[in-house]
Amino acid sequence: MLGSTIVKDISASRRRRRAVAVVAGLAAAVVAVTAGAVAFWPSGRPAAVVHLQQDTASPPPTPFAQVVAILDHQAAALLAGDERGWLAPVDPKRPALLKRYRGIFRNLRGLDVRHVEYHAFERQDGKPGAVTANAVLGYCLGGGACPGWRSEFDQGPPKTTQLVTFEMIGGRYTITDLAAGMGAGGNKVQAAPWDGDELIIARGKRVTVAAPRSQKKNVRTVLAAAEKAAVVADGFAAYVNNPQPHYRVYLADDRAWHSWYGGRRPTWFIGYQLRLNASGADVVLRAGKVLKSRRQLAFTVQHELGHVVTLSGTTKERSEHQWLSEGIAEYIGAYPRKLATTGNWDVVAAEFRRRDAPVTIATTSLTGAADDRTVDRLYAMGHFAATCMAEKYGQRKLFAFTDGVLRRGERIDKAARAAYGRSFDTVDKACVTWIRAKVT
């Protein structure tokens, strides 16, 4: 099946706002030292990291060893669905802290947490009389394999850092504060949407949608659109051998949009896909933009799931090939509509009427300060390029080329020769000619 298109831009302005892929990771390593940790991985069941018990002949555990044991028990309680056990160490006289811990528990349980492990070292500059742990929480959500522990943010399971303060209250160490830990600013997956207030979560056959309470009325609408998009995305996932056990979509209100996963996005973003290292990916949609119409929602969520199937599971960003990553997502997002019915058609037609008309399909990647025309041109030309390669060489070969470049990291000419049997320069020139003939 060939061709794929979207309808014209439905916003009040002719300028299109785009959805993009964002890569998680690429940060400084986290120093994480936890002696004597053993990971138990029962087949098909959640896993937790549990510390070996102290030998009875050993000296009494140090204060830090005691708080590490508390963290281990919390991880086990979370995976067992034991909310009381998870909350037991939290100071009940701090309602805001208790609410946050309760939200974390219910969110992670609702998102099908499958693996949790804490790695920690002691902060010596913490509150006097308290024990402060810089704890790194590694986790995996949903089905599929969870990668083994690596201390780097962009390796192993996704992770967040927590500065957990314990004070002796009533003869036992009690959690009295929770803050972002060391290195949090360089971690693309912090702050995670689940780390805070309790979310509204709706689970479908192929997709789970989660959102703040302000978006409660929209969750089912987004879930319905995402379930339809998942059927399309699943078909393309087979081409790149990247089947998804389940998709996860977060619907952000304005407050969440500016806080989740760092919160700093170019103004033209309306959604993004963020890879969670090798354990899958999250999609985040900006409610105020994607809910302007059902058509906008349908295209955007299908575009982002297109990113999930073509990029998730990889750990290296291919930013130099943004024209291809966004072009293939536009191709999937529009499928099965005709190219001529889309706003991308109008954009490309206008570009070929200019004196500086495109001379390559490999449009230069965007910067955060890119203007509307530059953004529109990259997405539209990418969509046309993907459609050209599908029509000239076949859809299966298009995805073989995409897989080679975006997933296996092959040089673009090598990927073109393997997929199409000709150089990328030949493909590039043929598609520029093909595009010009379509729009002029």
Short mmCIF file of C-alpha atoms in Angstrom, two decimals, residues 53-327:
data_model
loop_
_atom_site.label_atom_id
_atom_site.label_comp_id
_atom_site.label_asym_id
_atom_site.label_seq_id
_atom_site.Cartn_x
_atom_site.Cartn_y
_atom_site.Cartn_z
CA GLN A 53 20.64 -9.56 54.64
CA GLN A 54 23.34 -8.69 57.13
CA ASP A 55 25.09 -11.69 58.64
CA THR A 56 24.02 -12.16 62.28
CA ALA A 57 27.63 -12.01 63.35
CA SER A 58 28.21 -8.69 61.63
CA PRO A 59 28.27 -5.38 63.50
CA PRO A 60 24.97 -3.48 63.69
CA PRO A 61 24.14 -1.79 60.39
CA THR A 62 25.22 1.80 59.99
CA PRO A 63 22.55 4.51 59.72
CA PHE A 64 23.12 4.66 55.96
CA ALA A 65 22.79 0.89 55.61
CA GLN A 66 19.49 1.15 57.47
CA VAL A 67 18.09 3.75 55.08
CA VAL A 68 19.27 1.72 52.08
CA ALA A 69 17.31 -1.22 53.47
CA ILE A 70 14.25 1.04 53.73
CA LEU A 71 14.60 1.99 50.06
CA ASP A 72 14.87 -1.68 49.14
CA HIS A 73 11.72 -2.51 51.07
CA GLN A 74 9.91 0.35 49.36
CA ALA A 75 10.90 -0.99 45.92
CA ALA A 76 9.61 -4.44 46.85
CA ALA A 77 6.35 -2.97 48.19
CA LEU A 78 5.83 -0.97 45.00
CA LEU A 79 6.16 -4.04 42.82
CA ALA A 80 3.93 -6.09 45.13
CA GLY A 81 1.17 -3.46 44.99
CA ASP A 82 1.57 -2.83 48.73
CA GLU A 83 0.74 0.86 49.12
CA ARG A 84 0.88 0.69 52.91
CA GLY A 85 4.39 -0.76 52.77
CA TRP A 86 5.48 1.90 50.26
CA LEU A 87 4.18 4.72 52.47
CA ALA A 88 5.31 3.22 55.80
CA PRO A 89 8.64 5.10 56.00
CA VAL A 90 7.12 8.50 55.07
CA ASP A 91 6.48 10.99 57.86
CA PRO A 92 2.67 11.05 58.26
CA LYS A 93 2.87 14.58 59.68
CA ARG A 94 4.01 15.93 56.30
CA PRO A 95 0.83 15.76 54.17
CA ALA A 96 2.39 17.20 51.00
CA LEU A 97 5.21 14.65 51.11
CA LEU A 98 2.77 11.83 51.83
CA LYS A 99 0.59 12.95 48.90
CA ARG A 100 3.57 12.92 46.56
CA TYR A 101 4.63 9.43 47.58
CA ARG A 102 1.07 8.20 47.23
CA GLY A 103 0.89 9.75 43.76
CA ILE A 104 4.15 8.07 42.70
CA PHE A 105 2.88 4.69 43.89
CA ARG A 106 -0.52 4.92 42.20
CA ASN A 107 0.91 6.36 38.99
CA LEU A 108 3.57 3.69 38.60
CA ARG A 109 1.11 0.93 39.42
CA GLY A 110 -1.38 2.36 36.91
CA LEU A 111 1.39 2.52 34.28
CA ASP A 112 2.21 -1.16 34.83
CA VAL A 113 5.58 -0.82 36.52
CA ARG A 114 7.59 -4.00 35.91
CA HIS A 115 10.97 -3.29 37.44
CA VAL A 116 12.31 -1.02 40.18
CA GLU A 117 15.79 -0.73 41.67
CA TYR A 118 17.45 1.79 43.94
CA HIS A 119 21.16 2.59 43.90
CA ALA A 120 22.38 5.15 46.41
CA PHE A 121 25.29 6.83 48.07
CA GLU A 122 25.36 8.96 51.18
CA ARG A 123 25.47 12.75 51.03
CA GLN A 124 27.76 14.08 53.74
CA ASP A 125 26.52 17.67 53.46
CA GLY A 126 22.91 16.97 54.32
CA LYS A 127 20.81 18.21 57.21
CA PRO A 128 22.60 17.89 60.56
CA GLY A 129 21.42 14.83 62.46
CA ALA A 130 19.76 13.36 59.37
CA VAL A 131 20.85 10.72 56.87
CA THR A 132 20.64 11.94 53.27
CA ALA A 133 20.72 9.45 50.39
CA ASN A 134 21.34 10.46 46.81
CA ALA A 135 19.23 7.65 45.39
CA VAL A 136 18.99 6.71 41.73
CA LEU A 137 15.69 5.01 40.94
CA GLY A 138 15.80 2.78 37.87
CA TYR A 139 12.48 1.56 36.50
CA CYS A 140 10.76 -0.08 33.55
CA LEU A 141 7.09 0.24 32.59
CA GLY A 142 4.90 -2.10 30.57
CA GLY A 143 5.92 -5.30 28.84
CA GLY A 144 9.12 -6.16 27.05
CA ALA A 145 12.64 -6.62 28.30
CA CYS A 146 14.17 -4.29 30.87
CA PRO A 147 17.86 -3.57 30.27
CA GLY A 148 20.40 -4.39 32.96
CA TRP A 149 21.65 -1.66 35.26
CA ARG A 150 24.08 0.94 33.94
CA SER A 151 24.96 4.08 35.89
CA GLU A 152 24.83 6.41 32.85
CA PHE A 153 21.54 8.22 32.29
CA ASP A 154 21.36 7.14 28.64
CA GLN A 155 22.16 3.47 29.32
CA GLY A 156 20.35 0.73 31.19
CA PRO A 157 16.83 1.35 32.51
CA PRO A 158 15.51 4.93 32.58
CA LYS A 159 16.20 6.50 35.92
CA THR A 160 15.49 9.50 38.10
CA THR A 161 17.63 10.85 40.92
CA GLN A 162 16.17 11.55 44.33
CA LEU A 163 17.66 13.26 47.34
CA VAL A 164 15.90 11.45 50.17
CA THR A 165 16.27 12.78 53.70
CA PHE A 166 15.74 10.44 56.67
CA GLU A 167 15.41 11.57 60.27
CA MET A 168 15.07 9.51 63.42
CA ILE A 169 11.46 9.83 64.59
CA GLY A 170 9.96 7.54 67.21
CA GLY A 171 13.01 5.29 67.18
CA ARG A 172 13.10 4.66 63.41
CA TYR A 173 14.42 6.40 60.34
CA THR A 174 11.60 8.27 58.62
CA ILE A 175 11.53 10.05 55.26
CA THR A 176 11.08 13.76 55.85
CA ASP A 177 12.02 15.24 52.49
CA LEU A 178 12.25 14.27 48.81
CA ALA A 179 14.00 16.45 46.24
CA ALA A 180 15.73 16.08 42.90
CA GLY A 181 19.09 14.38 43.35
CA MET A 182 22.54 15.08 41.96
CA GLY A 183 22.71 15.22 38.18
CA ALA A 184 18.96 15.69 37.72
CA GLY A 185 19.46 18.71 35.49
CA GLY A 186 21.32 16.63 32.91
CA ASN A 187 18.79 13.82 32.85
CA LYS A 188 16.30 13.96 29.97
CA VAL A 189 13.74 11.76 31.76
CA GLN A 190 13.43 13.97 34.83
CA ALA A 191 10.94 15.04 35.99
CA ALA A 192 8.91 12.06 34.82
CA PRO A 193 5.14 12.57 34.50
CA TRP A 194 4.50 9.90 37.13
CA ASP A 195 6.62 11.70 39.76
CA GLY A 196 4.07 13.94 41.39
CA ASP A 197 0.32 14.33 41.65
CA GLU A 198 -1.84 11.32 40.95
CA LEU A 199 -2.73 11.06 37.25
CA ILE A 200 -5.94 10.04 35.54
CA ILE A 201 -5.06 6.82 33.72
CA ALA A 202 -7.09 5.00 31.07
CA ARG A 203 -5.87 1.73 29.59
CA GLY A 204 -6.97 0.37 26.23
CA LYS A 205 -6.04 -2.73 24.28
CA ARG A 206 -2.86 -1.22 22.79
CA VAL A 207 -2.42 2.15 24.52
CA THR A 208 -2.41 3.64 28.01
CA VAL A 209 -3.20 7.36 28.31
CA ALA A 210 -2.35 9.33 31.45
CA ALA A 211 -3.05 12.97 32.25
CA PRO A 212 -3.39 15.48 35.10
CA ARG A 213 -6.84 15.81 36.63
CA SER A 214 -7.42 19.00 34.62
CA GLN A 215 -7.60 16.81 31.51
CA LYS A 216 -9.93 14.16 32.91
CA LYS A 217 -12.66 14.93 30.38
CA ASN A 218 -10.24 14.49 27.45
CA VAL A 219 -8.53 11.25 28.42
CA ARG A 220 -11.06 8.95 26.77
CA THR A 221 -11.05 11.02 23.58
CA VAL A 222 -7.29 10.75 23.33
CA LEU A 223 -7.38 7.03 24.14
CA ALA A 224 -9.84 6.38 21.30
CA ALA A 225 -7.64 8.26 18.81
CA ALA A 226 -4.50 6.54 20.08
CA GLU A 227 -6.04 3.07 19.78
CA LYS A 228 -6.78 3.73 16.10
CA ALA A 229 -3.29 5.14 15.56
CA ALA A 230 -1.75 2.09 17.21
CA VAL A 231 -3.24 -0.20 14.58
CA VAL A 232 -1.47 1.81 11.86
CA ALA A 233 1.77 2.05 13.82
CA ASP A 234 1.78 -1.69 14.50
CA GLY A 235 1.75 -2.38 10.76
CA PHE A 236 4.82 -0.24 10.19
CA ALA A 237 6.58 -1.63 13.28
CA ALA A 238 6.73 -4.98 11.51
CA TYR A 239 8.80 -3.42 8.69
CA VAL A 240 11.57 -2.42 11.10
CA ASN A 241 11.19 -5.44 13.39
CA ASN A 242 10.29 -3.27 16.36
CA PRO A 243 6.92 -4.54 17.68
CA GLN A 244 5.60 -2.64 20.68
CA PRO A 245 4.10 -4.55 23.63
CA HIS A 246 2.08 -1.46 24.52
CA TYR A 247 2.09 2.29 23.80
CA ARG A 248 2.05 5.00 26.45
CA VAL A 249 0.73 8.53 25.84
CA TYR A 250 0.74 11.43 28.30
CA LEU A 251 -1.67 14.33 27.78
CA ALA A 252 -0.15 17.47 29.29
CA ASP A 253 -1.93 20.62 30.37
CA ASP A 254 0.14 23.82 30.19
CA ARG A 255 1.62 23.35 33.65
CA ALA A 256 2.67 19.78 32.96
CA TRP A 257 3.97 20.68 29.48
CA HIS A 258 6.44 23.09 31.06
CA SER A 259 7.60 20.67 33.76
CA TRP A 260 7.51 17.09 32.43
CA TYR A 261 10.81 15.80 31.06
CA GLY A 262 12.60 19.09 31.54
CA GLY A 263 9.77 21.19 30.15
CA ARG A 264 11.90 23.26 27.77
CA ARG A 265 10.59 22.79 24.23
CA PRO A 266 10.62 25.07 21.17
CA THR A 267 7.41 27.06 20.78
CA TRP A 268 6.41 25.11 17.67
CA PHE A 269 6.25 21.75 19.49
CA ILE A 270 2.77 20.30 19.96
CA GLY A 271 3.97 16.85 20.98
CA TYR A 272 7.07 14.71 21.20
CA GLN A 273 8.29 11.18 21.56
CA LEU A 274 10.95 10.54 24.17
CA ARG A 275 12.96 7.34 24.17
CA LEU A 276 13.48 5.62 27.52
CA ASN A 277 16.83 4.14 26.58
CA ALA A 278 16.30 0.57 25.36
CA SER A 279 13.08 0.04 27.34
CA GLY A 280 10.59 1.77 25.06
CA ALA A 281 9.35 5.33 24.66
CA ASP A 282 6.81 7.83 25.92
CA VAL A 283 4.64 10.15 23.86
CA VAL A 284 3.71 13.53 25.33
CA LEU A 285 0.96 15.66 23.73
CA ARG A 286 0.18 19.29 24.48
CA ALA A 287 -3.54 19.30 25.18
CA GLY A 288 -4.13 22.94 24.25
CA LYS A 289 -2.77 22.32 20.74
CA VAL A 290 -3.71 18.77 19.76
CA LEU A 291 -7.30 18.98 20.98
CA LYS A 292 -8.25 21.82 18.63
CA SER A 293 -9.94 19.22 16.44
CA ARG A 294 -10.23 15.45 16.19
CA ARG A 295 -8.34 15.63 12.91
CA GLN A 296 -5.39 17.39 14.51
CA LEU A 297 -5.41 14.89 17.38
CA ALA A 298 -5.59 11.87 15.08
CA PHE A 299 -2.69 13.00 12.94
CA THR A 300 -0.48 14.10 15.83
CA VAL A 301 -0.83 10.94 17.88
CA GLN A 302 -0.29 8.75 14.79
CA HIS A 303 2.81 10.81 13.92
CA GLU A 304 4.23 10.32 17.41
CA LEU A 305 3.53 6.59 17.45
CA GLY A 306 5.37 6.56 14.12
CA HIS A 307 8.38 7.89 16.01
CA VAL A 308 7.96 5.18 18.64
CA VAL A 309 8.09 2.32 16.14
CA THR A 310 10.98 3.78 14.13
CA LEU A 311 13.13 5.10 17.00
CA SER A 312 12.35 3.32 20.29
CA GLY A 313 14.87 0.81 21.54
CA THR A 314 17.79 2.79 20.10
CA THR A 315 20.13 4.74 22.31
CA LYS A 316 21.89 7.11 19.91
CA GLU A 317 20.37 10.25 18.46
CA ARG A 318 20.54 10.64 14.67
CA SER A 319 19.98 14.38 14.70
CA GLU A 320 21.75 14.88 11.38
CA HIS A 321 18.95 12.89 9.72
CA GLN A 322 16.00 14.80 11.17
CA TRP A 323 14.54 15.17 7.68
CA LEU A 324 14.18 11.38 7.58
CA SER A 325 13.00 10.81 11.16
CA GLU A 326 10.34 13.51 10.84
CA GLY A 327 9.55 12.64 7.24
#
